mmCIF file of C-alpha atoms and ligand atoms in Angstrom:
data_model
loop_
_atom_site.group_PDB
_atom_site.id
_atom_site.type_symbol
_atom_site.label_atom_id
_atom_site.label_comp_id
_atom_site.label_asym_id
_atom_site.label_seq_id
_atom_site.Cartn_x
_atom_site.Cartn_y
_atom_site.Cartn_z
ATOM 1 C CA UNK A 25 18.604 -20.834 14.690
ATOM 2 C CA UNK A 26 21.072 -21.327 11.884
ATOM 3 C CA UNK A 27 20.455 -17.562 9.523
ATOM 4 C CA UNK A 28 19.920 -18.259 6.123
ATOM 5 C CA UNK A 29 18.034 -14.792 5.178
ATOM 6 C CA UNK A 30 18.493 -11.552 5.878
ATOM 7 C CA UNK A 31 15.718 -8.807 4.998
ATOM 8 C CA UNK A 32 17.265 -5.070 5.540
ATOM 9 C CA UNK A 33 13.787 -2.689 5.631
ATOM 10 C CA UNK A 34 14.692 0.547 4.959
ATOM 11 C CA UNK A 35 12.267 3.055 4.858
ATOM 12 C CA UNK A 36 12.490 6.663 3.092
ATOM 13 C CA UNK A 37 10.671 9.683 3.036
ATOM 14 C CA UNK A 38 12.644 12.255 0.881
ATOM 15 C CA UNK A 39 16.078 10.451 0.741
ATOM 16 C CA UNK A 40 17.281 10.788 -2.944
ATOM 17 C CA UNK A 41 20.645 12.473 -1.755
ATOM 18 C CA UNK A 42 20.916 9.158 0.905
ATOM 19 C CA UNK A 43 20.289 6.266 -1.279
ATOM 20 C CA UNK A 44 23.530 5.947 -2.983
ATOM 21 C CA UNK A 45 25.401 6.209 -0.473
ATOM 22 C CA UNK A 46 23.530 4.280 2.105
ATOM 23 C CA UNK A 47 23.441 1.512 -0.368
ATOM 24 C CA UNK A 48 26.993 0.988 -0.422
ATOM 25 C CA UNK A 49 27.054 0.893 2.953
ATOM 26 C CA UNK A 50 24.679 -2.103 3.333
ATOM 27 C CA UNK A 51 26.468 -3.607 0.257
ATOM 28 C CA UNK A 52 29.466 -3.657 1.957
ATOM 29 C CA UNK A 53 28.307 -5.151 5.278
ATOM 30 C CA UNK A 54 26.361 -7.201 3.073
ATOM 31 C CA UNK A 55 29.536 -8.867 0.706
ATOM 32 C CA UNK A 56 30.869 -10.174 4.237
ATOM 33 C CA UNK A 57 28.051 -11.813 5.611
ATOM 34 C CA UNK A 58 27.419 -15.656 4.860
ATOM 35 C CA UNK A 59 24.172 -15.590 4.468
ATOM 36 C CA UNK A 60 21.083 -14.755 1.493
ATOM 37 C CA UNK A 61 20.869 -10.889 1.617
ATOM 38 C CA UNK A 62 17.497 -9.159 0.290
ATOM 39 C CA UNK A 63 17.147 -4.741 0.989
ATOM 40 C CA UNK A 64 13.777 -3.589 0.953
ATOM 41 C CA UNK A 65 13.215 0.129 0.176
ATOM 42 C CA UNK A 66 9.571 1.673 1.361
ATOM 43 C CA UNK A 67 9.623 4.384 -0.391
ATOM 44 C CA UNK A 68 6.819 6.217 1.726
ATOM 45 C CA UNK A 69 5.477 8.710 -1.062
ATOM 46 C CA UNK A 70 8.226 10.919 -0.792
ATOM 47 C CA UNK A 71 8.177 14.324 -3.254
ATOM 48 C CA UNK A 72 11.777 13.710 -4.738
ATOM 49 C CA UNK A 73 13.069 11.051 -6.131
ATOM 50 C CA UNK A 74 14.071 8.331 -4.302
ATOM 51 C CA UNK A 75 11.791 6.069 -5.837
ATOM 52 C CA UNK A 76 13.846 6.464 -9.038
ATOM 53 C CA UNK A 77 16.868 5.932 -6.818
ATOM 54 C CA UNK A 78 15.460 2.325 -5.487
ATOM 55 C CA UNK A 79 14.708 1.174 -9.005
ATOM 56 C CA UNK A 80 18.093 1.943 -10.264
ATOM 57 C CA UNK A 81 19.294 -0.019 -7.232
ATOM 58 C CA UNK A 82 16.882 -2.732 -8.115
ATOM 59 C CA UNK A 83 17.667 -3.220 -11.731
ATOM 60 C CA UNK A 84 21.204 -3.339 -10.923
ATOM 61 C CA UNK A 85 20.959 -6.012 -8.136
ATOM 62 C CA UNK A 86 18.805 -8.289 -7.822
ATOM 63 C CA UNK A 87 18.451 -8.521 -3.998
ATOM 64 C CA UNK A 88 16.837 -5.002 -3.776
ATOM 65 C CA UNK A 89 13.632 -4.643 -3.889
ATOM 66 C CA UNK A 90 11.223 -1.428 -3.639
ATOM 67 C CA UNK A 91 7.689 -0.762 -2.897
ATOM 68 C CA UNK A 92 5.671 2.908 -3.107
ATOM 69 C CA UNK A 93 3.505 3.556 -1.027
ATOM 70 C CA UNK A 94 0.500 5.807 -1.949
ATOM 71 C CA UNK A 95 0.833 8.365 -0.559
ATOM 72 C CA UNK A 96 3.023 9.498 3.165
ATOM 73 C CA UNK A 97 1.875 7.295 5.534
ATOM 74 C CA UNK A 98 4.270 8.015 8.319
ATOM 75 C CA UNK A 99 7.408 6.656 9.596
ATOM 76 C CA UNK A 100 5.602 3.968 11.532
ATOM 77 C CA UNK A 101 3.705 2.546 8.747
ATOM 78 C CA UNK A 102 6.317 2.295 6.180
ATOM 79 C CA UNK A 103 8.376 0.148 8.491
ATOM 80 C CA UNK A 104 5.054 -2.012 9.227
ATOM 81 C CA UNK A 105 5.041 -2.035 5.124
ATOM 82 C CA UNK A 106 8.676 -3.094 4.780
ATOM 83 C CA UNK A 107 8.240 -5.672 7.265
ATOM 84 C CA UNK A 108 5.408 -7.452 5.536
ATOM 85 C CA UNK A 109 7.297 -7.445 2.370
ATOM 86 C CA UNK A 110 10.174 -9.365 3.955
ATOM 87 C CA UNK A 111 10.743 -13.140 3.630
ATOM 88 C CA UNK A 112 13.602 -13.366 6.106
ATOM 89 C CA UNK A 113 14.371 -15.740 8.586
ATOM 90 C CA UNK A 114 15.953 -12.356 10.594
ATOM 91 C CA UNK A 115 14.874 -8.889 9.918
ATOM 92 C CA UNK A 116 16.404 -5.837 10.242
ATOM 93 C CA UNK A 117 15.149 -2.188 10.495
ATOM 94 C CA UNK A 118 17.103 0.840 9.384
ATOM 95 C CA UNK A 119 16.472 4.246 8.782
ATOM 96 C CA UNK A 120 17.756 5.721 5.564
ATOM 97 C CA UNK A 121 19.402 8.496 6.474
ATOM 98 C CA UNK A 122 22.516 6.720 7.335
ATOM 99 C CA UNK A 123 21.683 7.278 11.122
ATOM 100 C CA UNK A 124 21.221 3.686 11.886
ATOM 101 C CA UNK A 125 25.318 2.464 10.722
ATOM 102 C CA UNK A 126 25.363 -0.444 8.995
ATOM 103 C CA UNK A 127 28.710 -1.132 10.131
ATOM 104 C CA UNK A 128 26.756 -2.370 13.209
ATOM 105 C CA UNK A 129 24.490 -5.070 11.378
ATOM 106 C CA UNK A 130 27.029 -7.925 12.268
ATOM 107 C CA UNK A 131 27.300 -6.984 15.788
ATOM 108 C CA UNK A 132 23.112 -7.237 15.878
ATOM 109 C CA UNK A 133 23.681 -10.608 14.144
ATOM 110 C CA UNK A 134 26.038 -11.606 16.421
ATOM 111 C CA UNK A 135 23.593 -10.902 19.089
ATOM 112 C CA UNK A 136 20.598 -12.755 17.655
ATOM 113 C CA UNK A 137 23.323 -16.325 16.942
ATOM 114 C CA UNK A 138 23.468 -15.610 20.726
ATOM 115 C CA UNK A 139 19.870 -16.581 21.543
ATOM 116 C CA UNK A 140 17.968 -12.907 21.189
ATOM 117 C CA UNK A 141 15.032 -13.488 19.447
ATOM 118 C CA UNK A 142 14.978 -9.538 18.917
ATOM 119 C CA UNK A 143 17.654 -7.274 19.358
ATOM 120 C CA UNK A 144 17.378 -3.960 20.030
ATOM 121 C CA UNK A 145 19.645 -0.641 19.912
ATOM 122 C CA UNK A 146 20.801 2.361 22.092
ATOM 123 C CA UNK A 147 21.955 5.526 20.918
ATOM 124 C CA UNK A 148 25.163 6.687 22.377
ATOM 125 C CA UNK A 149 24.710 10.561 21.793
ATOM 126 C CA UNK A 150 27.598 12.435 20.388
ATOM 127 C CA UNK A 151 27.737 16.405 19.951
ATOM 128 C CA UNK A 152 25.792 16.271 16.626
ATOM 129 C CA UNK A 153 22.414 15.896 18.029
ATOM 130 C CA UNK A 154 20.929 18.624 19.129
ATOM 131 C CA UNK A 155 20.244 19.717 22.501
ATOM 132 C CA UNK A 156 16.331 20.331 21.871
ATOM 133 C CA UNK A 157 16.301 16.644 20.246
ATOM 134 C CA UNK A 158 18.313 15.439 23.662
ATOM 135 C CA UNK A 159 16.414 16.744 26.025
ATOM 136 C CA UNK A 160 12.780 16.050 24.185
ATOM 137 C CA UNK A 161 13.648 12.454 23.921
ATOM 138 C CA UNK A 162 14.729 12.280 27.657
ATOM 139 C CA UNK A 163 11.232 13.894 28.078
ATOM 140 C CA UNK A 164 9.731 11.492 25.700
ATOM 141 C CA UNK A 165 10.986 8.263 27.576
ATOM 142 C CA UNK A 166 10.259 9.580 31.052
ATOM 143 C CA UNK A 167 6.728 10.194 29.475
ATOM 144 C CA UNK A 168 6.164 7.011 28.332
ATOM 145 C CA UNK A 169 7.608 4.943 30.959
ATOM 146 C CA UNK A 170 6.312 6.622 33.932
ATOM 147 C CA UNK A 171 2.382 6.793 31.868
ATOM 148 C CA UNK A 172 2.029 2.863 30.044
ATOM 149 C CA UNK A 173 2.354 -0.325 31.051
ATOM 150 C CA UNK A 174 5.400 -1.767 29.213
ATOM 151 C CA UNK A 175 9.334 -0.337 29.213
ATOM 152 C CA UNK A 176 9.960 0.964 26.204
ATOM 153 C CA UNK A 177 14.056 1.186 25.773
ATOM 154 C CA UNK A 178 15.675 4.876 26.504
ATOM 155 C CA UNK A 179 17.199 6.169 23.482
ATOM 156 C CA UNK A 180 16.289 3.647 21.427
ATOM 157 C CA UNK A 181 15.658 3.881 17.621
ATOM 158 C CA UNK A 182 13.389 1.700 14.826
ATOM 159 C CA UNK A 183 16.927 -0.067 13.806
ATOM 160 C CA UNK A 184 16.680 -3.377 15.242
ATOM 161 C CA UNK A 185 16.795 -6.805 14.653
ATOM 162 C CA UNK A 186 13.954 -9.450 14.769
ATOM 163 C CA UNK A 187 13.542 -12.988 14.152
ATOM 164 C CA UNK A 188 10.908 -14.210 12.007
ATOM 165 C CA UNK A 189 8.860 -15.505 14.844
ATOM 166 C CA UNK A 190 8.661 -11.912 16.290
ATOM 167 C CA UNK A 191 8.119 -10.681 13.154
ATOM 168 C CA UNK A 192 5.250 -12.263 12.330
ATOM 169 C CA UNK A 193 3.876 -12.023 15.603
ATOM 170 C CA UNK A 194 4.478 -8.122 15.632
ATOM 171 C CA UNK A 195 2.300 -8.743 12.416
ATOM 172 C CA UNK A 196 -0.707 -10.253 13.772
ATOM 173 C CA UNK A 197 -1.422 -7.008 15.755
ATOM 174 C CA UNK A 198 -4.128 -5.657 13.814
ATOM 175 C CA UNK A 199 -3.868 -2.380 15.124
ATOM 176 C CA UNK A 200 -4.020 1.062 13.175
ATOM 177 C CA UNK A 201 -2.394 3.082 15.396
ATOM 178 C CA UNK A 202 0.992 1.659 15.479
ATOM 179 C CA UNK A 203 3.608 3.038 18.264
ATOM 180 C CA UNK A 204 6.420 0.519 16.991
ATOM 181 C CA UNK A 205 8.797 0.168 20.033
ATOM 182 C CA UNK A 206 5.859 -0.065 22.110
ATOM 183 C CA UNK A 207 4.054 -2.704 20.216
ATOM 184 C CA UNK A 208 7.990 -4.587 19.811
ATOM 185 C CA UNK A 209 8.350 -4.068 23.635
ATOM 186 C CA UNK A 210 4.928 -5.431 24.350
ATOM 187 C CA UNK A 211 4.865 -8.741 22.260
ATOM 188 C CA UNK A 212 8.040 -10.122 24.666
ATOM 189 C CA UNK A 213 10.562 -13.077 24.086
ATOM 190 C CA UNK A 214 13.732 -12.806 24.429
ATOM 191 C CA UNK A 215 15.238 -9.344 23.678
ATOM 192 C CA UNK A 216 18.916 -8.096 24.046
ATOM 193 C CA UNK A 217 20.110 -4.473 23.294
ATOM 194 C CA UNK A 218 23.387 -3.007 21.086
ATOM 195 C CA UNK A 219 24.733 0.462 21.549
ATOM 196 C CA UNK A 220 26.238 2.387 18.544
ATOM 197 C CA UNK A 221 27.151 6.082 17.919
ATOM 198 C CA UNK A 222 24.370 8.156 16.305
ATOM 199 C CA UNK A 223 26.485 9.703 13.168
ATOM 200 C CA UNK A 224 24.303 12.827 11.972
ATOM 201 C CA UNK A 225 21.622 12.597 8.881
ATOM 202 C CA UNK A 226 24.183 11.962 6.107
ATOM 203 C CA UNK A 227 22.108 14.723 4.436
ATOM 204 C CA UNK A 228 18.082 16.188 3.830
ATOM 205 C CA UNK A 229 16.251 17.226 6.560
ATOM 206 C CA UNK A 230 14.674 14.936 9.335
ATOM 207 C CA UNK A 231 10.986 15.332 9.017
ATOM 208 C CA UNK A 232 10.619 14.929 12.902
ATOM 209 C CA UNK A 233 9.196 18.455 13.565
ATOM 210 C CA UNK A 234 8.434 19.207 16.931
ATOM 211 C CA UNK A 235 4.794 18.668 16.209
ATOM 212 C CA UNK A 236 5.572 15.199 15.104
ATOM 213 C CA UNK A 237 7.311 13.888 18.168
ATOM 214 C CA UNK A 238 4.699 15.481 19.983
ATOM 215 C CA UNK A 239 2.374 13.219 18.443
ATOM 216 C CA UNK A 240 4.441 10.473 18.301
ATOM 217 C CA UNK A 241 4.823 11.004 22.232
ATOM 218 C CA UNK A 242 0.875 11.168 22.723
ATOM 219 C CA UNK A 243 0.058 8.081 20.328
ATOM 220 C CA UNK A 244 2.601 6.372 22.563
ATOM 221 C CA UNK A 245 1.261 7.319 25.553
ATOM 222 C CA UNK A 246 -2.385 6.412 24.446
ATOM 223 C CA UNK A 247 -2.219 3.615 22.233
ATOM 224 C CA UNK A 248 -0.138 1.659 25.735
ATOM 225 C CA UNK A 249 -1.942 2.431 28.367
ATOM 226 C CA UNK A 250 -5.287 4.478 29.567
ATOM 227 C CA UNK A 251 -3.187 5.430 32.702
ATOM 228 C CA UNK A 252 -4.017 9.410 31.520
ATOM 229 C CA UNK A 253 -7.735 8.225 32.126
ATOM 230 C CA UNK A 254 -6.993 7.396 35.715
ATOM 231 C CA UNK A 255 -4.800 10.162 36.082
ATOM 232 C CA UNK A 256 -8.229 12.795 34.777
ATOM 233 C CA UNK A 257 -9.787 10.497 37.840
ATOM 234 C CA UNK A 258 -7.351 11.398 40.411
ATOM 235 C CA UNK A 259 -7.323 15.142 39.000
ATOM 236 C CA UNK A 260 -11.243 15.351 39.816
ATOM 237 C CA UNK A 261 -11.029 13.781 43.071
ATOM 238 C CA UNK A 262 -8.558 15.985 44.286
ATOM 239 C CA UNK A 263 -10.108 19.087 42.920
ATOM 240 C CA UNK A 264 -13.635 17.830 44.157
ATOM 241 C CA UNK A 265 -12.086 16.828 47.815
ATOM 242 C CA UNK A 266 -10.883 20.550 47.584
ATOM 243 C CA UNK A 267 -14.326 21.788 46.072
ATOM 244 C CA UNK A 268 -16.161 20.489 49.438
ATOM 245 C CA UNK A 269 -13.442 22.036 52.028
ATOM 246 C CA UNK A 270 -13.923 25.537 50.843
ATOM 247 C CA UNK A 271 -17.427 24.676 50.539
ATOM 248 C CA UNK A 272 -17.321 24.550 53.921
ATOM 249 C CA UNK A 273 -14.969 27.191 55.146
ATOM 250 C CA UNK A 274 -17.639 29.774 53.048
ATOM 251 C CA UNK A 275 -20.570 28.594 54.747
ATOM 252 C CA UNK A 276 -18.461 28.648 57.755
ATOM 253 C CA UNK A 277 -17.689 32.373 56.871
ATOM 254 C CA UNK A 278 -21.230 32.979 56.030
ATOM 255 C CA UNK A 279 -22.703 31.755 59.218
ATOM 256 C CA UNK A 280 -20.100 33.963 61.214
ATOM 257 C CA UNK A 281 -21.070 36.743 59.320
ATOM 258 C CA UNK A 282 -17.693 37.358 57.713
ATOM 259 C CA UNK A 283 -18.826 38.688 53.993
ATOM 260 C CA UNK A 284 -15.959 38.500 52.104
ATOM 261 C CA UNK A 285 -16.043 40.620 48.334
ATOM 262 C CA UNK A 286 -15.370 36.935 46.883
ATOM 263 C CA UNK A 287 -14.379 38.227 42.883
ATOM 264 C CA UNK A 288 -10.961 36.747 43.335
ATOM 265 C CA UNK A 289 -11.789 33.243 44.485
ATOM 266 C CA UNK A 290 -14.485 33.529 42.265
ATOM 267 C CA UNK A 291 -12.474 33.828 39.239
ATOM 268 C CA UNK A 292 -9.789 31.578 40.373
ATOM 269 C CA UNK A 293 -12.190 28.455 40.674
ATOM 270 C CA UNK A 294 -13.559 29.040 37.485
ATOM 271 C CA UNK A 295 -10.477 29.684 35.871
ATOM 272 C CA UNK A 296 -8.500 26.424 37.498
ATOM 273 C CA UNK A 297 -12.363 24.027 37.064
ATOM 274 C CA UNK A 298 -12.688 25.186 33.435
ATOM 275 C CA UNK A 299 -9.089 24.460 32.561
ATOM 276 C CA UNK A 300 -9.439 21.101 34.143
ATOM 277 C CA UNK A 301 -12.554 19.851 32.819
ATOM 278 C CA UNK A 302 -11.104 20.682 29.115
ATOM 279 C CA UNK A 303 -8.119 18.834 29.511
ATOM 280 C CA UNK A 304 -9.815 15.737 31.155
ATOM 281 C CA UNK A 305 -12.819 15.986 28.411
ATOM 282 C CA UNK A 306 -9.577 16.354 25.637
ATOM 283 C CA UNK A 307 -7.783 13.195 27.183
ATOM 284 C CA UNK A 308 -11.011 11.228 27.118
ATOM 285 C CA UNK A 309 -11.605 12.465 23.057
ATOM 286 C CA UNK A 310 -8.077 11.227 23.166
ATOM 287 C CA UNK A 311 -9.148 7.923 23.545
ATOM 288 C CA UNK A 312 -12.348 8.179 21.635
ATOM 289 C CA UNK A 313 -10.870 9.921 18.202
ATOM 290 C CA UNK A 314 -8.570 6.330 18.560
ATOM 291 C CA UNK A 315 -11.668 4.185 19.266
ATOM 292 C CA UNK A 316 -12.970 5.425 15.947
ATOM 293 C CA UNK A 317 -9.716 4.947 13.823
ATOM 294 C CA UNK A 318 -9.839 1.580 15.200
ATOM 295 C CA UNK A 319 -13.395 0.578 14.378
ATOM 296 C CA UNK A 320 -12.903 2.259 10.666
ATOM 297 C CA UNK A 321 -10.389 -0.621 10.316
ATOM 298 C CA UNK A 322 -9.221 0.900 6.928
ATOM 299 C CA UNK A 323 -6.059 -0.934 5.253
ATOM 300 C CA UNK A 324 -2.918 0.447 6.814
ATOM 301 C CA UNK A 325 -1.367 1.711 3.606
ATOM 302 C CA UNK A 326 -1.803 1.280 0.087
ATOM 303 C CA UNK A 327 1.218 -0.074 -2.847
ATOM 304 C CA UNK A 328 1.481 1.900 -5.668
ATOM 305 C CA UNK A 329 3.862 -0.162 -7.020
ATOM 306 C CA UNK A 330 6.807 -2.329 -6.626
ATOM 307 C CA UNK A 331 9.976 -3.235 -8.330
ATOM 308 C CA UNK A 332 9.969 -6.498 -8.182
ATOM 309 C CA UNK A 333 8.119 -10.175 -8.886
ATOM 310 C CA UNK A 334 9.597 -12.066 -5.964
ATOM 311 C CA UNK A 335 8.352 -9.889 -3.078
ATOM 312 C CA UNK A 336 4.745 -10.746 -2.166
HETATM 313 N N1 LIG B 423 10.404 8.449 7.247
HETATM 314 C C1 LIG B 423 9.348 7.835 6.581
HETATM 315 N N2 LIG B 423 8.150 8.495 6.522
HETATM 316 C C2 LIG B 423 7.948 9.702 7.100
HETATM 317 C C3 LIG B 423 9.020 10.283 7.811
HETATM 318 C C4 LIG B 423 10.234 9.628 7.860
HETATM 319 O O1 LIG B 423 9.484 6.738 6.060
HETATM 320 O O2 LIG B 423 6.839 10.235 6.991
HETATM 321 C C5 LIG B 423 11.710 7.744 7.327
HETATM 322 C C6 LIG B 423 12.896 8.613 6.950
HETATM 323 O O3 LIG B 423 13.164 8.550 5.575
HETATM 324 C C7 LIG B 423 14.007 7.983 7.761
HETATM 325 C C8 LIG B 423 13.281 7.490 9.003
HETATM 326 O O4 LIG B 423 11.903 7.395 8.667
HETATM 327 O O5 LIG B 423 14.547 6.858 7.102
HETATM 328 C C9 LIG B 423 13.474 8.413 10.192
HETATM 329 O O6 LIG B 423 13.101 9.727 9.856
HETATM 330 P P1 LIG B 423 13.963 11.000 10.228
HETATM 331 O O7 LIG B 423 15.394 10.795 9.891
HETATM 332 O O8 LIG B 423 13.277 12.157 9.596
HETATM 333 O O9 LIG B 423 13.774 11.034 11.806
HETATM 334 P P2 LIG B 423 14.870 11.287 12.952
HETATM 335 O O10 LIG B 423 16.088 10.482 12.594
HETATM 336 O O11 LIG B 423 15.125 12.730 12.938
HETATM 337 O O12 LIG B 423 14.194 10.801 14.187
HETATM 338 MG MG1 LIG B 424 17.069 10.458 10.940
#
């Protein structure tokens, strides 16, 4: 397992003001390392310009490389992009916001000379990150472990390593709905973990709204498991289990002559069967709306262009 090329996949949505100084990060981590270096920028149609900011980093040296996407094809995709760009025998993920520290590349090296075939991280929290962020990730994980099939790592983060092997067969999921740590944490081997100290975005904006990790939560969720199907199955059961006992308790009533006025339970049945047929007919479109993504089978993302020759 002797490492004779690194690929660093960074990808960046709206990081002009991060480039610089990320790259000097990497290039220092990168001057002490042994091995054949190569940094691969997806520049994931951001507005500013950090594409401008990759190609000055690319004419300058010649182990950085940049691709443009199309358009903004999400967080997920961009690293899918970056990783079939690399020619690594080891790859690593970073974001570029200077949230994933370089400083801890060797450590993840270290790791992988160990026998990992992927190694993984764990953010240690410190005061920067925001309480909402805290607690919606701790939401997030309990989500997604308790509702698919696999363990996906608590407070884990897309800046890991992975050996070629993994790599490639991460890549032969043909998938278009890609849920990254799930899809990492299905595929197996051997995988270790690394903890480092989430430093805050060195500066911009994260582009993780609410709404986004929302959906990041319920493509997770849905794209691992149809356990929310047999949950909507368990939810009608109950409710139709409860259905018959008051079915009987009225005809009880009605048969004893007991007339009761009946708006309120009226009401209340429709009220609760209504809400519960939407959201079981919603988690079914769920899996439909990702039935017909799938059978579209439309190119994940599209290269504008790209700095360089070598990269495929
Ligand atoms: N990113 C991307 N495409 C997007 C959104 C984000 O490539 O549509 C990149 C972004 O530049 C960063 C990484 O994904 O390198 C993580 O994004 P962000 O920092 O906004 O997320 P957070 O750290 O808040 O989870
Ligand atoms: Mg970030």
């Amino acid at each position: 397992m002797k490492l004779s090329k690194l690929s660093i996949v960074v990808p960046c949505y709206n990081e002009e003001s991060n480039i610089e100084e990320l790259f000097n990060e990497l290039k220092k981590v990168i001057e002490s390392l042994t091995c054949v270096c190569e940094v691969i920028f997806v520049d994931d149609g951001s507005k500013d310009n950090t594409y401008k900011e990759i190609e000055k980093k690319s004419h300058k040296y010649d182990y950085v490389h940049g691709v443009s996407l199309s358009r903004n094809f999400g967080h997920q995709i961009a690293l899918l992009a970056g990783l079939e760009k690399a020619s690594g025998d080891v790859i690593i993920t970073l974001d570029g916001d200077l949230q994933h520290p370089p400083q801890v590349i060797p450590e993840l090296i270290e790791k992988y000379n160990k026998g990992f075939d992927i190694v993984n991280t764990r953010r240690i929290d410190d005061e920067s990150t925001s309480f909402l962020k805290k607690k919606t990730s701790t939401l997030f994980y309990i989500l997604i472990n308790k509702l698919s099939d696999i363990k996906v790592e608590p407070f884990g983060a897309d800046f890991r390593l992975m050996s070629r092997e993994t790599v490639d067969a991460f890549l032969s999921i043909k998938e278009q709905d890609r849920f990254t740590r799930g899809l990492v944490s299905w595929i197996g081997y051997n995988q270790g973990v690394v903890e480092y100290k989430a430093s805050p975005r060195f500066s911009g904006k994260s582009s993780y709204t609410v709404k986004k990790m929302f959906q990041l939560a319920i493509n997770g969720i849905t794209s691992m498991s149809s356990k929310p199907l047999r949950i909507s199955l368990y939810l009608g059961l109950m409710f139709f289990i409860t259905g018959l006992i008051y079915a009987v308790f009225i005809i009880y009533n009605y048969f004893a002559g007991i007339n009761v006025e009946g708006w309120t339970s009226i009401l209340i049945t429709i009220l609760i069967l209504g809400g519960i047929q939407l959201l079981i007919s919603s988690i079914i479109g769920e899996y439909v709306s990702r039935i017909f993504n799938e059978t579209k089978s439309r190119p994940l993302y599209l290269v504008k262009k790209q700095t360089s020759k070598k990269i495929t």
